[in-house]
CSV table of N, CA and C in Angstrom, one decimal:
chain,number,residue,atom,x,y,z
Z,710,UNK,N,123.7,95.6,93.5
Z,710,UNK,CA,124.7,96.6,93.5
Z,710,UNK,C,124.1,98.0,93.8
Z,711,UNK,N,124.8,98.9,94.6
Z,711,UNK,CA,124.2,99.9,94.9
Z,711,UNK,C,124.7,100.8,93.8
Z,712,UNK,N,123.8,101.7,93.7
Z,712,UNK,CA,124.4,102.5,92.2
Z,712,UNK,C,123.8,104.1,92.2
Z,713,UNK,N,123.5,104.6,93.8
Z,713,UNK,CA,123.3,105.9,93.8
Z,713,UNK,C,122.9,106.3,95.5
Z,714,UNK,N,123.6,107.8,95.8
Z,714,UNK,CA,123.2,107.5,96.9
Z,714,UNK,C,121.2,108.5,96.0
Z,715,UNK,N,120.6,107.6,97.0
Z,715,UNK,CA,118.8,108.1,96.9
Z,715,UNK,C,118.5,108.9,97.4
Z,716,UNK,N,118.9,108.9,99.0
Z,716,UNK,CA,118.3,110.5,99.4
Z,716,UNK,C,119.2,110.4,100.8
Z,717,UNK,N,119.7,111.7,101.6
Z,717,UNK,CA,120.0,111.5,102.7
Z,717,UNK,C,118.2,112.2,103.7
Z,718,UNK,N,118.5,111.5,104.4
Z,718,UNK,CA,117.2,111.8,105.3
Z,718,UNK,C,117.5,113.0,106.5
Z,719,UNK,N,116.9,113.9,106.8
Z,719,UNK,CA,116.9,115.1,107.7
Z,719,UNK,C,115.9,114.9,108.7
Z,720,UNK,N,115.6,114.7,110.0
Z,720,UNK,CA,114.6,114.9,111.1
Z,720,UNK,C,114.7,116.4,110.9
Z,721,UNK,N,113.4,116.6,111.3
Z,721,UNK,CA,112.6,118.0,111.6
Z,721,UNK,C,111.9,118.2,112.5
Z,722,UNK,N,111.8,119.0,113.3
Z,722,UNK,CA,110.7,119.5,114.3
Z,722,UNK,C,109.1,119.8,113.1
Z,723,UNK,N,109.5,120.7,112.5
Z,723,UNK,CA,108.4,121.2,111.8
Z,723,UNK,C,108.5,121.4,110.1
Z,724,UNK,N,107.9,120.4,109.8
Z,724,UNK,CA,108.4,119.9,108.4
Z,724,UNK,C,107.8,121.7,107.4
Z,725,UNK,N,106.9,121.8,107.6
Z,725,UNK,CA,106.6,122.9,106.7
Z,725,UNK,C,107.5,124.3,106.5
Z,726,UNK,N,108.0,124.6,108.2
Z,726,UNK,CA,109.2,125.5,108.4
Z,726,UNK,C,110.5,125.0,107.2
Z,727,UNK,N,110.5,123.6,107.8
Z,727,UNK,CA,112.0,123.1,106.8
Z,727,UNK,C,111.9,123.2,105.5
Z,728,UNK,N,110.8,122.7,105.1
Z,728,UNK,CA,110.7,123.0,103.8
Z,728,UNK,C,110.5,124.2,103.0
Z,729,UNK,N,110.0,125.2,103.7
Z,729,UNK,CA,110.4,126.6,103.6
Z,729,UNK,C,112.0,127.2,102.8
Z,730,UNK,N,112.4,126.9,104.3
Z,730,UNK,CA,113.9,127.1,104.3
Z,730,UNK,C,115.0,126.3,103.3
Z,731,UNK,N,114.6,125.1,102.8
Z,731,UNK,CA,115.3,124.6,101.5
Z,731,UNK,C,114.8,125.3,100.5
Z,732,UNK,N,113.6,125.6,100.3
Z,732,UNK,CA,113.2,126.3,99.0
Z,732,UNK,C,113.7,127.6,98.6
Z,733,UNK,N,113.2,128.2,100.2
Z,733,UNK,CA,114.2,130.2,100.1
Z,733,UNK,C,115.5,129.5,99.5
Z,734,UNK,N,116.3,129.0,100.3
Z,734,UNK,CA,118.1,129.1,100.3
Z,734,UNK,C,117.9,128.6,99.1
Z,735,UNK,N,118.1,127.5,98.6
Z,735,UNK,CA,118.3,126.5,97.6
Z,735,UNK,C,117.3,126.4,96.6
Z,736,UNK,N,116.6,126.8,96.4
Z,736,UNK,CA,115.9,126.5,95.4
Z,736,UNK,C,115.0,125.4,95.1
Z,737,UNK,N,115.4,124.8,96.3
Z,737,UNK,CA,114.7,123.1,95.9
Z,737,UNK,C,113.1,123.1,96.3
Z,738,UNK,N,112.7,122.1,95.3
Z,738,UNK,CA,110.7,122.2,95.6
Z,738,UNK,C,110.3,120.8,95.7
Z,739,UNK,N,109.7,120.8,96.8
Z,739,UNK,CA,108.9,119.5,97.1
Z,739,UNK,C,108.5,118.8,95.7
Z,740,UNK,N,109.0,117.4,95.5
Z,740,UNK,CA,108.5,116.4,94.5
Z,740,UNK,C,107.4,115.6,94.7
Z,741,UNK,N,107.5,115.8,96.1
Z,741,UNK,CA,106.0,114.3,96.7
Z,741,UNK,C,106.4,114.6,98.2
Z,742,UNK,N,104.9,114.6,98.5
Z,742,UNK,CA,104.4,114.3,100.2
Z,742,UNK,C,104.1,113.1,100.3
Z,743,UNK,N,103.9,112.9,101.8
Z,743,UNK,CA,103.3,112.0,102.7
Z,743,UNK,C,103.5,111.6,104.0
Z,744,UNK,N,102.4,110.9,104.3
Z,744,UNK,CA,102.6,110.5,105.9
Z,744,UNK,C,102.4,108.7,105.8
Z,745,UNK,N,103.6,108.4,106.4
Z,745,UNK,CA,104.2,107.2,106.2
Z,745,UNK,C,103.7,106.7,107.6
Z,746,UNK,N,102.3,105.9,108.3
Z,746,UNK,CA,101.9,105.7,109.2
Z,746,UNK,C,102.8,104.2,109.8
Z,747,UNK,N,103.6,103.5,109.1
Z,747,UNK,CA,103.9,102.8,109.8
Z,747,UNK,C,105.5,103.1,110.5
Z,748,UNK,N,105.8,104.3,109.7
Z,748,UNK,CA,107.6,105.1,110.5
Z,748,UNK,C,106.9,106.1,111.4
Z,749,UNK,N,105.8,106.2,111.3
Z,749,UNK,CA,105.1,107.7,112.5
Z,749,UNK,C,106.2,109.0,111.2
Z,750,UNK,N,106.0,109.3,110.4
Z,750,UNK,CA,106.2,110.6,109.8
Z,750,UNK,C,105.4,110.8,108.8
Z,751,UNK,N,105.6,112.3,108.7
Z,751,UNK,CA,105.1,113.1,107.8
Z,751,UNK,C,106.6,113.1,106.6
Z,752,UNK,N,106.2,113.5,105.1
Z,752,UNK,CA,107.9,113.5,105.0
Z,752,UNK,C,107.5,114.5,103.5
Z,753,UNK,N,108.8,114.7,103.3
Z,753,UNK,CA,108.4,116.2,102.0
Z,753,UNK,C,109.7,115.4,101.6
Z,754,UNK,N,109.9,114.9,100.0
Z,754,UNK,CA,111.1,114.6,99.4
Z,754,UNK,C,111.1,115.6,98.0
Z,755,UNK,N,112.2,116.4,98.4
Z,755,UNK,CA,112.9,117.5,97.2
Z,755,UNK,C,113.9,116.9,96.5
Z,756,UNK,N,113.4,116.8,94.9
Z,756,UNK,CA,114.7,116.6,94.3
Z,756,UNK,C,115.3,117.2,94.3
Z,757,UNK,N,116.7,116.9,94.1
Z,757,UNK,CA,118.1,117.1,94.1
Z,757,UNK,C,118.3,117.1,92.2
Z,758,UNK,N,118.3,115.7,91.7
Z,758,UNK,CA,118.9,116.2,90.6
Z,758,UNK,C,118.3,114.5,90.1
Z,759,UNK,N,118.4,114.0,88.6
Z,759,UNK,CA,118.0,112.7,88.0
Z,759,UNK,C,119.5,112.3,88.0
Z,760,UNK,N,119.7,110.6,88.1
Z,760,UNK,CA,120.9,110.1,88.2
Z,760,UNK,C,120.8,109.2,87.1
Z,761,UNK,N,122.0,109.0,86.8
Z,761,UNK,CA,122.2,107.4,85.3
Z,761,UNK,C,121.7,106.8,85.4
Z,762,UNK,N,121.2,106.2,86.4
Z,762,UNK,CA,120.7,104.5,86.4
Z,762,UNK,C,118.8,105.1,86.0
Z,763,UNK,N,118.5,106.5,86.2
Z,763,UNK,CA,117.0,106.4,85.8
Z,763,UNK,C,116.2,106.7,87.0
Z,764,UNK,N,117.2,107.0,88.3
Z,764,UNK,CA,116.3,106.9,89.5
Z,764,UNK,C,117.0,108.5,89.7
Z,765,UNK,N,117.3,109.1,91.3
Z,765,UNK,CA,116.8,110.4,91.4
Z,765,UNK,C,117.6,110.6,92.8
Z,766,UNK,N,118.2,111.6,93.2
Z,766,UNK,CA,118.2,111.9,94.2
Z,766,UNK,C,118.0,113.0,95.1
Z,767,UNK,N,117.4,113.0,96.0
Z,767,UNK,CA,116.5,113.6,96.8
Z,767,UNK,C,117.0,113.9,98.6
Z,768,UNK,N,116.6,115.0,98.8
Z,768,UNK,CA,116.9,115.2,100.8
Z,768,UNK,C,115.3,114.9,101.0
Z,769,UNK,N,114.9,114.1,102.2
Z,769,UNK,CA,113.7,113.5,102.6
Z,769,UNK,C,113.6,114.2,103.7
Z,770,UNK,N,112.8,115.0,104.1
Z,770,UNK,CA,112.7,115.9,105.3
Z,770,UNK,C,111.5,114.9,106.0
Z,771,UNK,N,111.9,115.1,107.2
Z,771,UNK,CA,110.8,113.9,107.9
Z,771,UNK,C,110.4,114.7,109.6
Z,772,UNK,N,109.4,114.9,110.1
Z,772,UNK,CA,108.8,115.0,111.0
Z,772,UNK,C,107.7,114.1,111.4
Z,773,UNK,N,108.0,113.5,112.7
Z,773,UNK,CA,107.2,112.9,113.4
Z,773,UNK,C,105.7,113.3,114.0
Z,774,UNK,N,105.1,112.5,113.5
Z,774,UNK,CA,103.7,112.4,114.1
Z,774,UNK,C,103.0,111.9,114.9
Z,775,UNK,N,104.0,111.2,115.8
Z,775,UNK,CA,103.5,110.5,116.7
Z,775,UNK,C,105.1,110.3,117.9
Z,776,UNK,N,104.8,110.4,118.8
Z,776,UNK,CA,105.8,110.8,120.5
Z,776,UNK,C,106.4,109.4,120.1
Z,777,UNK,N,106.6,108.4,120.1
Z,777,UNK,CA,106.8,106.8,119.6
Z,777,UNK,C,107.7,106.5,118.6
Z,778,UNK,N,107.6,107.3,117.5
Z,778,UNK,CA,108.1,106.9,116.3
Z,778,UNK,C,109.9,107.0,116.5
Z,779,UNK,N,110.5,106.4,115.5
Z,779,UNK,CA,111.9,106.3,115.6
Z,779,UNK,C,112.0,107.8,115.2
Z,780,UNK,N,112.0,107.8,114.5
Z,780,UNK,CA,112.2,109.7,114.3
Z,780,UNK,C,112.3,110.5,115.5
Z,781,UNK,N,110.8,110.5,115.9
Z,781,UNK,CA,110.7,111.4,117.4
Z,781,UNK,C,111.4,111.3,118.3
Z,782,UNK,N,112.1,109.4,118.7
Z,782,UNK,CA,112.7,109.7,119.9
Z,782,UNK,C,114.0,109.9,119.3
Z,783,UNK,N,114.6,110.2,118.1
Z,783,UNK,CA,116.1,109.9,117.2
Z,783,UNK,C,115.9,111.7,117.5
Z,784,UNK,N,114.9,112.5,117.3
Z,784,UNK,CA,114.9,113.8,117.6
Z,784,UNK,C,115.1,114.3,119.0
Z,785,UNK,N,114.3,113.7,120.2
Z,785,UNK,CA,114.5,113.9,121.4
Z,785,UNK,C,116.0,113.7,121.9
Z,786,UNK,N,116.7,113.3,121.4
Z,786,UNK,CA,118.0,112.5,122.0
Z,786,UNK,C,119.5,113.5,121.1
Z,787,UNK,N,119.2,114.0,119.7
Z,787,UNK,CA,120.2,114.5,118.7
Z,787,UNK,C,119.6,116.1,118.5
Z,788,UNK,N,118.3,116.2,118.5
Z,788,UNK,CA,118.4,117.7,117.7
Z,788,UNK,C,117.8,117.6,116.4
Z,789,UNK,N,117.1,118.4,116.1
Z,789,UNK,CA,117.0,118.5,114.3
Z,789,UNK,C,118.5,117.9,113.4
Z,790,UNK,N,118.7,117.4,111.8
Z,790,UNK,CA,119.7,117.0,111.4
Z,790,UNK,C,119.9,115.6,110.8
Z,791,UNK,N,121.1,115.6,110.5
Z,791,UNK,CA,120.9,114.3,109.4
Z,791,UNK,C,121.1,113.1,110.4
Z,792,UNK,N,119.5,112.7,109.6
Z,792,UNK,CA,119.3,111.0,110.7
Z,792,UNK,C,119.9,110.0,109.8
Z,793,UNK,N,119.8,109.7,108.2
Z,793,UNK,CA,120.1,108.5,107.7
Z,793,UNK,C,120.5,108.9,106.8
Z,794,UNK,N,121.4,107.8,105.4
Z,794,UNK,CA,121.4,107.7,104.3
Z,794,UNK,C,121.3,107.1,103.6
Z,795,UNK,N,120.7,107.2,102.6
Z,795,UNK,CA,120.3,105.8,101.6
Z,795,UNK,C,120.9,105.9,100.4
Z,796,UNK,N,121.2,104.6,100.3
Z,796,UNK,CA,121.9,104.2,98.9
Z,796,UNK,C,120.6,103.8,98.1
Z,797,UNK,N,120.3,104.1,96.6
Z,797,UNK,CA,119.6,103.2,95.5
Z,797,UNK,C,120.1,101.6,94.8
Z,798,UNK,N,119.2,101.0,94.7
Z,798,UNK,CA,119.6,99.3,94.3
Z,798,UNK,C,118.5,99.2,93.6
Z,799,UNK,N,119.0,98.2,92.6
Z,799,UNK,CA,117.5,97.4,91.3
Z,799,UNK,C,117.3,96.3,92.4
Z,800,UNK,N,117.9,96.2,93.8
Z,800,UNK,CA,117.1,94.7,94.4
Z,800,UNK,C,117.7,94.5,95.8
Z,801,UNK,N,116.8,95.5,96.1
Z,801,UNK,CA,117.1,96.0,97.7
Z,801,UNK,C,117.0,94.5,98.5
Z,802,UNK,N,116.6,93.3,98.3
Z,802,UNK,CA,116.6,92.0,99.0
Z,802,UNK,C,117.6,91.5,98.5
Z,803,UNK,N,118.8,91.1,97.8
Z,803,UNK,CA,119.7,90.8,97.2
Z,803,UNK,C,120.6,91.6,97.8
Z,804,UNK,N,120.9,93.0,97.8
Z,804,UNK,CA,122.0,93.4,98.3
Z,804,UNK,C,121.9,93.5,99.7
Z,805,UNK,N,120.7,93.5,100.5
Z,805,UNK,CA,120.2,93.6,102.0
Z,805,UNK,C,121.1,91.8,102.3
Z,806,UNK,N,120.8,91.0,101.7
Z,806,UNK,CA,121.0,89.6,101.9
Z,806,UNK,C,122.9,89.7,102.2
Z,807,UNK,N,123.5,90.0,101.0
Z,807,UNK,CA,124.9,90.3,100.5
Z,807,UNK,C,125.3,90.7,101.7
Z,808,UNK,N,125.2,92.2,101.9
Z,808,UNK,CA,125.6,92.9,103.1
Z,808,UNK,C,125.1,92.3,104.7
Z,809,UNK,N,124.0,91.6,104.4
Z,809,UNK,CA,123.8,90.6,105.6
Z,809,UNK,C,124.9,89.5,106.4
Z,810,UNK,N,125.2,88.5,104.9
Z,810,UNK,CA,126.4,88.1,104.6
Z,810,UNK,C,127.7,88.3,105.5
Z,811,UNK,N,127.8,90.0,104.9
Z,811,UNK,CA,128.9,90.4,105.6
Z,811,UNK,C,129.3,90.7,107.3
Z,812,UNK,N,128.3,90.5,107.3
Z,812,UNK,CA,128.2,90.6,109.1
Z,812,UNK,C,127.5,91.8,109.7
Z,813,UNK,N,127.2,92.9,108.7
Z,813,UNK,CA,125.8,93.7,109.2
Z,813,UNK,C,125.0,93.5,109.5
Z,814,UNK,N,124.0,94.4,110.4
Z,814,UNK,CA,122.6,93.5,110.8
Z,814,UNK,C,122.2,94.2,110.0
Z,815,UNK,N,120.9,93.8,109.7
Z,815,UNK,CA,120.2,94.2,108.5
Z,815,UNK,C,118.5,94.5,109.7
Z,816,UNK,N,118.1,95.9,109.7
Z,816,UNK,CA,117.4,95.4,111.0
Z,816,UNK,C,115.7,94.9,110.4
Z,817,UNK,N,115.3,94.6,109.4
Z,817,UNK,CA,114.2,94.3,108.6
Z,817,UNK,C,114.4,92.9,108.1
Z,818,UNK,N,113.5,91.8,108.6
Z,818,UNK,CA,113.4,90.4,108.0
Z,818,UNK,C,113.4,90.2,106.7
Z,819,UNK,N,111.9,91.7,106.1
Z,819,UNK,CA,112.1,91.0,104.6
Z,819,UNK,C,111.9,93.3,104.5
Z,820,UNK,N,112.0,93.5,103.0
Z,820,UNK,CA,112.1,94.8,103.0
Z,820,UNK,C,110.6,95.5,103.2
Z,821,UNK,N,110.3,96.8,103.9
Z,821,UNK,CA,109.1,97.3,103.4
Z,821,UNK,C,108.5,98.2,102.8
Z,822,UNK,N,107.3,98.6,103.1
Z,822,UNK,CA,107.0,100.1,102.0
Z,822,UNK,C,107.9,101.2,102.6
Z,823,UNK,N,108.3,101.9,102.1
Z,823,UNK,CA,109.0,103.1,102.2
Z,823,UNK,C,108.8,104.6,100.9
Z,824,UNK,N,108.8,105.2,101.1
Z,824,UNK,CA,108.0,106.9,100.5
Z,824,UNK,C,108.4,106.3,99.1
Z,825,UNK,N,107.3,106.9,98.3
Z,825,UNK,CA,106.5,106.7,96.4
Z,825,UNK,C,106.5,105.6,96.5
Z,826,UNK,N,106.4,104.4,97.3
Z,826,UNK,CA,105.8,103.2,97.0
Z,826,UNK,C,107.1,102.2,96.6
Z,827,UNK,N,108.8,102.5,97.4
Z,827,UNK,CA,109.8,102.1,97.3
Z,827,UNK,C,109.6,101.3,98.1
Z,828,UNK,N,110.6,100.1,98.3
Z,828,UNK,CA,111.1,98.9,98.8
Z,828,UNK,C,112.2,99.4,99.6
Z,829,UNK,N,112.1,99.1,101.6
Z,829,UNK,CA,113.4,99.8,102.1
Z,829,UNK,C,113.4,98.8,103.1
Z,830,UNK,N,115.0,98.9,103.5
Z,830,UNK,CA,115.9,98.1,104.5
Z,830,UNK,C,116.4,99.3,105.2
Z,831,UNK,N,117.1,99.1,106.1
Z,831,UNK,CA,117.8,99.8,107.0
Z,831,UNK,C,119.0,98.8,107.5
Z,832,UNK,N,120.3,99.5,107.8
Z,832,UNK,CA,121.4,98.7,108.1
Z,832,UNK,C,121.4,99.5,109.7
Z,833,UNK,N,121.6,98.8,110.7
Z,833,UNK,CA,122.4,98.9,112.1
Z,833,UNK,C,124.0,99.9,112.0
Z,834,UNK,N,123.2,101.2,112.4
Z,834,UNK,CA,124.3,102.0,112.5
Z,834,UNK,C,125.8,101.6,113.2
Z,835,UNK,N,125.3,101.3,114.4
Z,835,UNK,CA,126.8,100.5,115.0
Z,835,UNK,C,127.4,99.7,114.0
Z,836,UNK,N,126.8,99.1,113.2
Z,836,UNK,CA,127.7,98.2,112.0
Z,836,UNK,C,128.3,99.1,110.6
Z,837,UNK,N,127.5,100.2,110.8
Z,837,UNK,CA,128.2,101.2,109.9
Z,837,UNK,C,128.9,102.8,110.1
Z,838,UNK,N,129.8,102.7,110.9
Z,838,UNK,CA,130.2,103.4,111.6
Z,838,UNK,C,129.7,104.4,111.9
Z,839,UNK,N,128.6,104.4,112.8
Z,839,UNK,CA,127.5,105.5,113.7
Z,839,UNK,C,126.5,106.1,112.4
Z,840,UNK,N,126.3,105.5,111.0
Z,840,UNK,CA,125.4,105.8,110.2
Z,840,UNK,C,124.3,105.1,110.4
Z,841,UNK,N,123.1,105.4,110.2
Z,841,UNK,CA,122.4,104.6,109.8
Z,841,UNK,C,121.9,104.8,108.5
Z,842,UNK,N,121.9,103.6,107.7
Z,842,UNK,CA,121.9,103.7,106.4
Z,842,UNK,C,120.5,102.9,106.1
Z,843,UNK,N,119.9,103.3,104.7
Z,843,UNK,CA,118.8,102.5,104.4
Z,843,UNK,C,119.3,102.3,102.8
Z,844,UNK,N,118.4,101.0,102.2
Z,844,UNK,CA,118.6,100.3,101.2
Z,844,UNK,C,117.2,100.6,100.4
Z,845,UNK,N,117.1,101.2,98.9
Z,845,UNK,CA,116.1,101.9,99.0
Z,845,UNK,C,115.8,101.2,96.9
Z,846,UNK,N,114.7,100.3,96.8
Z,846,UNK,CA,114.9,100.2,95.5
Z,846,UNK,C,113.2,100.7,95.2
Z,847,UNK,N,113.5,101.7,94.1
Z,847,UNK,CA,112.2,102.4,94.0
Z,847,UNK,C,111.3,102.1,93.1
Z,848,UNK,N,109.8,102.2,93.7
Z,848,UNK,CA,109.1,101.9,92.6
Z,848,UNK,C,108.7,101.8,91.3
Z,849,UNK,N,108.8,101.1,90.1
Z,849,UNK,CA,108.6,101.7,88.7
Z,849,UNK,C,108.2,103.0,88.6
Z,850,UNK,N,108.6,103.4,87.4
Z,850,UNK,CA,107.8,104.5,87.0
Z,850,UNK,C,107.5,105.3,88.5
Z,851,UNK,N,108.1,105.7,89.0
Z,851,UNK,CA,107.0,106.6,90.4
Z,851,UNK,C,107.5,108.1,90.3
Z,852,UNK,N,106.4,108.3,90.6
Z,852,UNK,CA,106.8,110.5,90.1
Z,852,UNK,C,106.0,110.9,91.5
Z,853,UNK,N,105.5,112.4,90.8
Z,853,UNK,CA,105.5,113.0,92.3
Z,853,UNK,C,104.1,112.8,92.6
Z,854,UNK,N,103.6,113.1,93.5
Z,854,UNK,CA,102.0,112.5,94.0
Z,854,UNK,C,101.6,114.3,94.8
């Protein structure tokens, strides 16, 4: 069961500019870095606020590190701006399967590492009306690094 959206995701040209600019306007402060070598990004996740279920939601600012990566060419083609959204699940292979079920493509065989050491799917935007969405069940216990 999904039970939160987790984070919506932002492409960036220049992640340290962006994260600038969330912090001036809004207030929001980096929770955890990283560079996620198998999506090709660098990524800065700012909480947002803690949710019921114990998990959190967050905007994931992401800049590519490499000319290749889905980000970069999702950047080349749209602009800076919101590339994904992710819902939170206690069992991101159970509801990936479900929604599978339903005639979504699910574009990941089985789920993989995704930022603080979460478990993530991705659903086929054409199947979700021009979204692309990810399935995101997070690490125990995972804080900021």
């Amino acid at each position: 069961m999904l039970t939160r959206i987790d984070h919506i995701g932002i492409a960036c040209h220049d992640l340290d500019a962006t994260v600038e600019f969330y912090r001036a306007t809004y207030g929001f402060e980096v929770f955890h870095t990283e560079v996620n070598e198998e999506q090709g990004v660098r990524e800065a996740m700012l909480k947002i606020n803690d949710t019921s279920d114990g998990g959190a939601s967050y905007l994931q600012l992401l800049e590519p590190v490499r000319e290749d990566s889905p980000v970069a060419k999702w950047l080349a083609k749209n602009g800076e701006g919101v590339h994904h959204i992710a819902f939170g699940t206690a069992d991101v292979d159970a509801d990936a399967a479900g929604i599978r079920d339903k005639g979504v493509r699910v574009l990941y065989d089985e789920p993989r590492r995704g930022s603080m050491d979460s478990r993530i799917t991705f659903l086929h935007p054409k199947d979700c009306h021009g979204v692309l969405t990810e399935l995101v069940t997070s690490a125990p216990a995972s804080g900021a690094h």
